[in-house]
Amino acid sequence: MTTPEITSAANFIEKIIEEDNQSNKFGGRVHTRFPPEPNGYLHIGHAKSICLNFGLAEKFGGMANLRFDDTNPSKEEVEYVDSIINDVHWLGFDWEGRLFYASDYFQQLYDFALKLIKDGNAYVDSLTAEQIRQHRGTLTEPGKASPYRGRSVEENLNLFERMKAGEFKEGEHVLRAKIDMAAGNLNMRDPVMYRVIHAEHHRTGNQWCIYPMYDFAHGQSDSLERITHSICTLEFEDHRPLYDWFVEKLGIYAPQQIEFARLNLTYTVMSKRKLLLLVREGHVTGWDDPRMPTLSGLRRRGYTAQAIRDFADRIGVAKNESVIDIALLEYFIRQDLNRHAQRVMAVMNPLKVVITNYPEGMVEEMDAVNNPEDPTAGMRQVPFSREIYIERDDFMEEPSKKFFRLAPGREVRLMHAYYIICNEVIKDEHGEVIELHCSYDPATRGGDSPDKRKIQGTLHWVSVAHAMAAEVRLYDQLFNTPTPDEAAEGQDFTANLNPNSLQILNNVKLEPSVAHASLGTSYQFLRQGYFCLDADTTAEKLVFNRTVTLRDTWAKIQTKQ
RNA sequence: UGGGAGAUCGUCCAAUGGUAGGACAGCGGCCUUUGGAGCCGUAUAUCCAGGUUCGAAUCCUGGUUUCCCAGCCA
């Protein structure tokens, strides 16, 4: 990789770790983990967390685990497990065999619960969910004790064992921690530890019908794996006292939890719930729709792991809730692809040009540089002939002052080929331009003239006889507002969906060298942007996705006018 | 007086008592066989009010304001 090191200042988590190493808090160990719930596909927000956790381990010579928080069988599926494993790998991280599941610890967690019951720190409650909610109190008023709070250890043990044995229906009983119903922190008002769920678990099958709540599983899982720094997002800040309480009552190893602000991006949404809704309601074609902020979507769109990692490095880590401009992500994919993508000529919206003084039937193979940023990328040959396609937007019958492409009487350069002058404009009966008659200067072969005369415009082109047809999918932001979550009164975020987020071009002409395109390979379509071959490609039809446009100063000039 | 956490250029992130700096975005220019890339330059910020100090983004006091929490979700 030629990507230069992104050097950012130490973030606050690295500073904490440095201090911990100074004080020998964990004996110099650094052990993190990325703990997703397998209830959806990973998105770029997760990438931030993955890069953070695995990056920290790398930086401090420690380890990072991958652990699935699979405590709720009613929402979790193996499809998600597989995609998550694949995505973390794709990003370029390795858990070195330390792939764990919270469900690995179900027996241990059950034993922990038994201890808490025996010590009088947990009890079986038989209130309904609704009653529990009412007893919890409100943000400003304390809760009140459940009538079952005083059950004896024996009775609790008996009931809990029968919960486990499957004697009760869902909702009949739960196991609760006995803490403080008047706590200002609602998480401490006797939180539920276990609930009955009669559902098949993707790993433990029907072995269990009671499942630990996340709050009773997560901290202990970190403890069992001897995680040193349990990094999580801000909303778990007020769960930390609860995790600390469990660890203390259980007398087990105590990791240190550190919270950071999750990633938000303009023009997209970043919650699994909302992404799932987009998929379920058919607003996108699937989790890997190239407009989705999922890793599978970005990958299909043509984003590289390197670009995403560089992005994650650059945005930093802090506790300040922030929204990153999507332009920053685009900057990093352009940077990566500019250095690595082969250049190729593609005409999106073809306009036929006949070069009247070029011999009929003649074909020349023109030498073309594959990547001016990378001398090792070599050269290729592109066939040139009497009839070519150029971009319709590259011709203007009455050009404005700043337009320096083709126009009647004007000379432009055909990249890697010749200078041409437009002599005649052919129109159909509606006045629509359908063809241009031009003449070329044979002395300018290769795109350079002996007299060194100044040529303002350089156009890309494709030989009519050699052109390959393709479908090209142009993507725009999925939402038409930077903050789609802020929907108008009475509407939800789907009201902000951009109806024009996908535009399909069916008549794209490509130079023949792309015949060898393989899935996922990125090209720069000269002067237009970066594109990659899509999985929808068939033997009959090439399909390309536009990853991102090139920066376009002409477009900017136009919008200013 | 419910609990917890934040507030620095337009957007992110730095600066931990000593010249407020970087990136993206913007603007201007140079260069160019991609109106790409690259290069150079440039404007813009410490939530507010007091206080401590030779000196405050940083420390103290008091405000303002934003976010999170009342799932048997994670």
XYZ file of C-alpha atoms in Angstrom, chain A residues 26-452:
427
model
C -3.725 -4.260 33.777
C -0.137 -5.376 33.966
C 0.538 -3.670 30.662
C -2.073 -5.759 28.863
C -4.330 -4.227 26.247
C -7.223 -6.430 25.207
C -10.261 -5.081 23.410
C -13.198 -6.598 21.597
C -15.789 -5.753 18.986
C -19.159 -7.002 20.284
C -21.910 -6.819 17.624
C -25.387 -8.253 17.984
C -26.110 -10.447 14.950
C -29.420 -8.752 14.178
C -28.421 -6.823 11.071
C -25.602 -5.985 8.725
C -22.625 -3.928 9.786
C -22.542 -0.301 8.691
C -19.837 2.314 8.519
C -20.570 3.315 12.106
C -19.534 -0.176 13.147
C -16.425 0.247 11.014
C -15.437 3.134 13.255
C -15.747 0.883 16.286
C -13.949 -2.030 14.603
C -11.068 0.187 13.517
C -10.912 1.636 17.023
C -10.889 -1.678 18.874
C -8.613 -3.597 16.531
C -6.500 -0.496 15.933
C -5.914 -0.043 19.660
C -4.819 -3.657 20.002
C -2.445 -3.230 17.074
C -1.060 0.034 18.361
C -0.390 -1.233 21.878
C 0.699 -4.735 20.927
C -2.429 -6.234 22.447
C -5.300 -8.398 21.272
C -8.808 -7.856 20.006
C -11.652 -10.377 20.086
C -14.713 -10.663 17.934
C -17.697 -11.515 20.091
C -21.324 -11.816 19.169
C -23.744 -10.520 21.766
C -26.376 -13.100 20.927
C -28.627 -12.974 23.969
C -31.928 -12.487 22.180
C -32.831 -15.429 19.911
C -35.973 -13.720 18.679
C -33.970 -11.138 16.732
C -30.788 -12.862 15.733
C -29.904 -14.953 12.698
C -26.907 -16.832 11.287
C -27.167 -14.819 8.076
C -26.096 -11.805 10.120
C -23.331 -13.705 11.891
C -21.865 -14.743 8.541
C -22.071 -11.263 7.060
C -20.443 -9.705 10.118
C -17.553 -12.172 10.082
C -17.095 -11.503 6.388
C -17.209 -7.722 6.789
C -14.698 -7.543 9.642
C -12.325 -9.707 7.622
C -12.853 -7.588 4.556
C -11.935 -4.493 6.527
C -8.642 -6.223 7.106
C -8.765 -7.256 10.751
C -7.918 -10.578 12.320
C -9.182 -11.865 15.656
C -6.644 -14.697 15.538
C -9.140 -17.369 16.399
C -10.704 -15.456 19.268
C -14.217 -15.615 17.899
C -16.663 -15.825 20.791
C -20.365 -15.694 21.475
C -22.167 -14.501 24.578
C -24.078 -17.758 24.177
C -20.788 -19.571 24.915
C -21.250 -18.245 28.446
C -24.906 -19.128 29.039
C -24.063 -21.780 31.641
C -21.555 -19.531 33.375
C -24.017 -16.652 33.361
C -26.667 -18.929 34.848
C -24.260 -19.870 37.621
C -23.548 -16.194 38.230
C -27.290 -15.613 38.575
C -27.529 -18.449 41.109
C -24.817 -16.837 43.190
C -26.593 -13.498 43.152
C -29.821 -15.181 44.286
C -28.066 -17.060 47.071
C -26.418 -13.861 48.268
C -29.784 -12.112 48.354
C -28.856 -9.878 45.441
C -31.444 -11.135 42.978
C -35.058 -12.250 43.081
C -37.735 -13.684 40.857
C -40.442 -11.159 40.116
C -43.887 -12.238 38.984
C -45.267 -8.873 38.026
C -46.331 -8.381 34.420
C -44.141 -6.301 32.122
C -46.666 -3.511 32.403
C -46.662 -3.655 36.204
C -42.898 -3.629 36.310
C -42.924 -0.535 34.171
C -45.373 1.160 36.511
C -43.349 0.199 39.576
C -40.191 1.614 38.019
C -41.341 5.177 38.665
C -40.401 8.003 36.349
C -37.360 10.131 35.606
C -38.233 12.415 38.506
C -40.078 10.062 40.858
C -38.618 7.033 42.608
C -39.934 3.568 41.865
C -41.615 1.303 44.360
C -40.797 -2.217 45.371
C -42.452 -5.188 43.763
C -44.510 -7.264 46.245
C -42.269 -10.191 45.275
C -39.082 -8.382 46.184
C -38.957 -10.054 49.595
C -39.147 -13.681 48.466
C -36.856 -16.071 50.277
C -33.676 -17.365 48.723
C -35.217 -20.845 48.587
C -38.310 -19.659 46.813
C -36.223 -17.612 44.346
C -33.992 -20.588 43.661
C -36.955 -22.840 43.137
C -38.731 -20.440 40.808
C -35.612 -19.643 38.809
C -34.849 -23.309 38.310
C -38.395 -23.885 37.127
C -38.054 -20.931 34.739
C -35.029 -22.652 33.324
C -36.886 -25.966 33.166
C -39.483 -24.408 30.907
C -42.403 -24.561 33.334
C -43.480 -20.997 32.634
C -44.731 -19.038 29.712
C -42.965 -15.947 28.439
C -43.600 -13.005 30.720
C -44.765 -14.993 33.745
C -41.607 -14.468 35.751
C -38.307 -12.648 35.393
C -35.172 -12.590 37.460
C -34.260 -9.160 38.752
C -31.231 -7.722 40.499
C -32.077 -6.345 43.928
C -30.436 -2.929 43.950
C -32.297 0.329 44.614
C -35.789 1.255 43.433
C -35.129 4.902 44.307
C -31.891 5.268 42.331
C -31.598 8.343 40.143
C -30.096 6.074 37.523
C -33.019 4.033 36.243
C -30.727 1.166 35.316
C -30.204 0.545 39.014
C -33.930 0.184 39.840
C -33.832 -3.587 40.027
C -33.043 -4.289 36.379
C -34.248 -7.505 34.751
C -31.469 -10.069 34.436
C -33.274 -13.018 32.868
C -36.469 -13.451 30.921
C -38.253 -16.490 29.525
C -38.074 -16.783 25.735
C -39.342 -19.929 24.042
C -37.437 -19.506 20.814
C -34.757 -21.461 19.045
C -31.338 -19.911 19.412
C -29.061 -19.930 16.364
C -26.327 -21.655 18.334
C -27.783 -23.271 21.443
C -30.950 -24.461 19.770
C -33.606 -25.317 22.339
C -31.202 -25.924 25.173
C -32.349 -22.806 26.983
C -35.661 -21.101 27.437
C -34.349 -18.381 29.708
C -31.995 -15.837 28.253
C -29.860 -13.230 30.002
C -30.497 -9.594 29.248
C -27.676 -7.768 27.497
C -26.996 -5.917 30.736
C -26.457 -9.179 32.575
C -24.336 -10.698 29.823
C -22.154 -7.992 28.418
C -20.062 -6.943 31.380
C -19.475 -10.497 32.530
C -18.552 -11.586 29.014
C -15.914 -8.868 28.952
C -14.784 -10.014 32.372
C -14.543 -13.682 31.341
C -12.493 -12.743 28.283
C -10.298 -10.589 30.513
C -10.912 -7.565 28.377
C -8.975 -4.591 29.684
C -10.759 -1.737 27.943
C -14.423 -2.276 27.109
C -15.074 0.372 24.535
C -18.681 1.190 23.769
C -20.903 4.042 22.688
C -22.196 6.910 24.806
C -25.664 5.562 25.527
C -24.127 2.870 27.741
C -22.576 5.433 30.022
C -25.271 5.041 32.633
C -25.183 1.270 32.375
C -21.602 1.289 33.604
C -22.569 1.513 37.303
C -24.725 -1.573 36.799
C -21.923 -3.561 35.157
C -19.623 -2.500 37.935
C -22.225 -3.615 40.486
C -22.516 -7.102 38.954
C -18.754 -7.506 38.749
C -18.370 -6.439 42.365
C -21.137 -8.680 43.726
C -19.786 -11.583 41.724
C -16.241 -10.847 42.795
C -14.850 -11.282 39.306
C -12.230 -9.512 37.185
C -13.197 -5.940 36.340
C -12.636 -4.497 32.875
C -12.717 -0.744 32.372
C -15.526 0.612 30.250
C -14.868 3.698 28.123
C -17.585 5.368 26.078
C -17.168 7.288 22.829
C -19.549 9.030 20.428
C -20.910 6.914 17.617
C -20.472 7.937 14.008
C -23.144 9.940 12.245
C -22.924 10.869 8.583
C -24.808 13.491 6.619
C -27.394 12.343 4.073
C -27.837 8.893 5.576
C -29.224 7.048 8.570
C -27.162 4.895 10.848
C -29.389 2.702 12.927
C -29.894 -0.956 12.212
C -33.579 -0.547 12.873
C -33.928 2.087 10.178
C -31.703 0.267 7.725
C -33.762 -2.875 8.251
C -36.894 -0.880 7.526
C -35.416 0.435 4.271
C -34.724 -3.157 3.257
C -38.087 -4.561 4.412
C -40.147 -1.818 2.818
C -38.220 -2.097 -0.433
C -36.810 1.423 -0.516
C -33.534 -0.248 -1.431
C -32.815 -3.577 -3.074
C -31.209 -5.123 0.003
C -28.639 -4.698 2.741
C -25.979 -4.490 0.037
C -27.733 -1.892 -2.070
C -24.925 0.466 -3.134
C -26.795 3.390 -1.607
C -26.750 1.834 1.853
C -24.150 2.876 4.447
C -23.630 -0.799 5.225
C -20.196 -2.249 4.643
C -21.679 -4.660 2.114
C -23.376 -1.749 0.349
C -20.250 0.369 0.317
C -18.237 -2.589 -0.924
C -20.665 -3.191 -3.759
C -20.592 0.508 -4.508
C -16.841 0.225 -4.984
C -15.511 1.534 -1.682
C -12.252 -0.045 -0.565
C -11.402 -1.204 2.926
C -8.388 1.082 2.826
C -10.526 4.152 2.179
C -12.835 3.264 5.055
C -9.918 2.698 7.416
C -8.289 5.976 6.426
C -11.621 7.674 7.008
C -11.985 6.080 10.435
C -8.506 7.271 11.353
C -9.177 10.779 10.265
C -12.528 11.384 11.941
C -11.022 10.763 15.350
C -12.583 9.534 18.558
C -14.240 11.743 21.144
C -17.256 12.010 23.425
C -18.691 14.910 21.488
C -21.704 13.865 19.435
C -20.981 14.800 15.880
C -22.129 14.463 12.304
C -19.415 13.908 9.738
C -19.812 15.432 6.294
C -20.222 12.628 3.749
C -17.793 14.606 1.572
C -14.987 13.449 3.854
C -15.740 9.791 3.109
C -15.848 10.613 -0.589
C -12.513 12.365 -0.300
C -10.871 9.164 0.984
C -12.315 6.866 -1.659
C -11.243 9.300 -4.377
C -7.786 9.433 -2.875
C -7.454 5.636 -2.850
C -8.966 5.022 -6.264
C -7.011 7.863 -7.854
C -3.854 5.986 -7.005
C -5.056 2.505 -7.872
C -7.827 2.550 -10.452
C -7.060 1.977 -14.112
C -8.229 4.724 -16.450
C -10.612 3.804 -19.191
C -12.831 5.707 -21.610
C -16.610 5.412 -21.355
C -19.270 7.502 -23.025
C -22.369 7.810 -20.863
C -24.616 9.647 -23.231
C -23.278 9.074 -26.755
C -23.229 11.554 -29.611
C -21.904 10.198 -32.886
C -19.015 11.967 -34.571
C -17.901 11.241 -38.138
C -14.360 12.299 -38.918
C -14.884 13.075 -42.572
C -11.239 13.253 -43.635
C -10.260 10.031 -41.858
C -9.897 7.056 -44.249
C -12.855 4.737 -44.289
C -12.173 1.308 -42.882
C -8.948 2.366 -41.198
C -8.337 1.452 -37.539
C -5.414 2.676 -35.475
C -4.447 1.364 -32.070
C -3.715 4.378 -29.907
C -1.405 4.098 -26.892
C -3.068 5.076 -23.642
C -1.632 5.433 -20.148
C -3.385 3.181 -17.662
C -2.795 5.387 -14.654
C -0.836 8.644 -14.703
C -0.469 8.358 -10.908
C 1.191 4.974 -11.168
C 3.938 4.425 -13.771
C 3.957 0.690 -13.045
C 0.360 0.404 -14.252
C 1.624 0.422 -17.852
C -0.099 1.177 -21.130
C -2.926 -0.238 -23.192
C -4.119 0.226 -26.755
C -7.439 1.763 -27.707
C -8.842 1.410 -31.237
C -9.596 4.606 -33.135
C -11.627 4.839 -36.323
C -13.625 7.176 -38.576
C -16.767 7.044 -36.456
C -16.624 7.628 -32.736
C -18.909 8.499 -29.856
C -18.304 11.489 -27.675
C -20.236 12.703 -24.656
C -23.333 14.709 -25.573
C -22.427 17.144 -22.793
C -19.081 17.744 -24.472
C -20.745 19.555 -27.352
C -22.563 22.863 -27.241
C -23.930 24.509 -30.329
C -23.811 27.919 -28.714
C -21.085 27.607 -26.131
C -20.897 29.878 -23.124
C -17.675 31.719 -22.477
C -16.212 29.257 -20.025
C -17.153 26.163 -21.999
C -14.004 24.895 -23.658
C -15.130 21.678 -25.253
C -16.439 21.015 -28.747
C -18.550 23.589 -30.595
C -18.964 24.566 -34.240
C -15.605 25.691 -35.605
C -13.786 24.772 -32.398
C -10.839 22.469 -32.066
C -10.484 19.987 -29.192
C -8.222 17.091 -28.379
C -9.484 13.544 -28.402
C -7.515 12.041 -25.581
C -4.666 9.786 -26.741
C -5.765 10.361 -30.372
C -6.068 13.489 -32.533
C -7.223 17.079 -32.566
C -10.528 17.511 -34.310
C -12.503 20.535 -35.507
C -16.279 20.527 -35.699
C -17.416 21.493 -39.192
C -21.035 20.518 -39.373
C -23.907 19.841 -37.020
C -26.501 17.316 -38.171
C -29.983 17.551 -36.676
C -33.160 15.547 -36.897
C -36.579 16.942 -37.763
C -37.093 18.128 -34.173
C -33.912 20.163 -34.251
C -32.121 17.679 -32.009
C -28.408 17.275 -32.672
C -27.862 13.681 -33.774
C -24.431 13.731 -35.343
C -21.348 15.869 -35.798
C -19.080 16.042 -38.802
C -15.521 16.852 -37.877
C -12.103 16.809 -39.466
C -8.893 15.730 -37.828
C -5.305 16.893 -38.060
C -3.119 13.875 -38.932
C -0.097 15.657 -37.470
C -1.570 15.476 -33.975
C -1.506 11.710 -33.552
C -1.244 10.785 -29.894
C -2.793 14.096 -28.872
C 0.113 16.441 -29.353
C 0.795 18.916 -32.148
C 4.189 19.759 -33.671
C 3.417 23.483 -33.465
C 2.464 23.165 -29.787
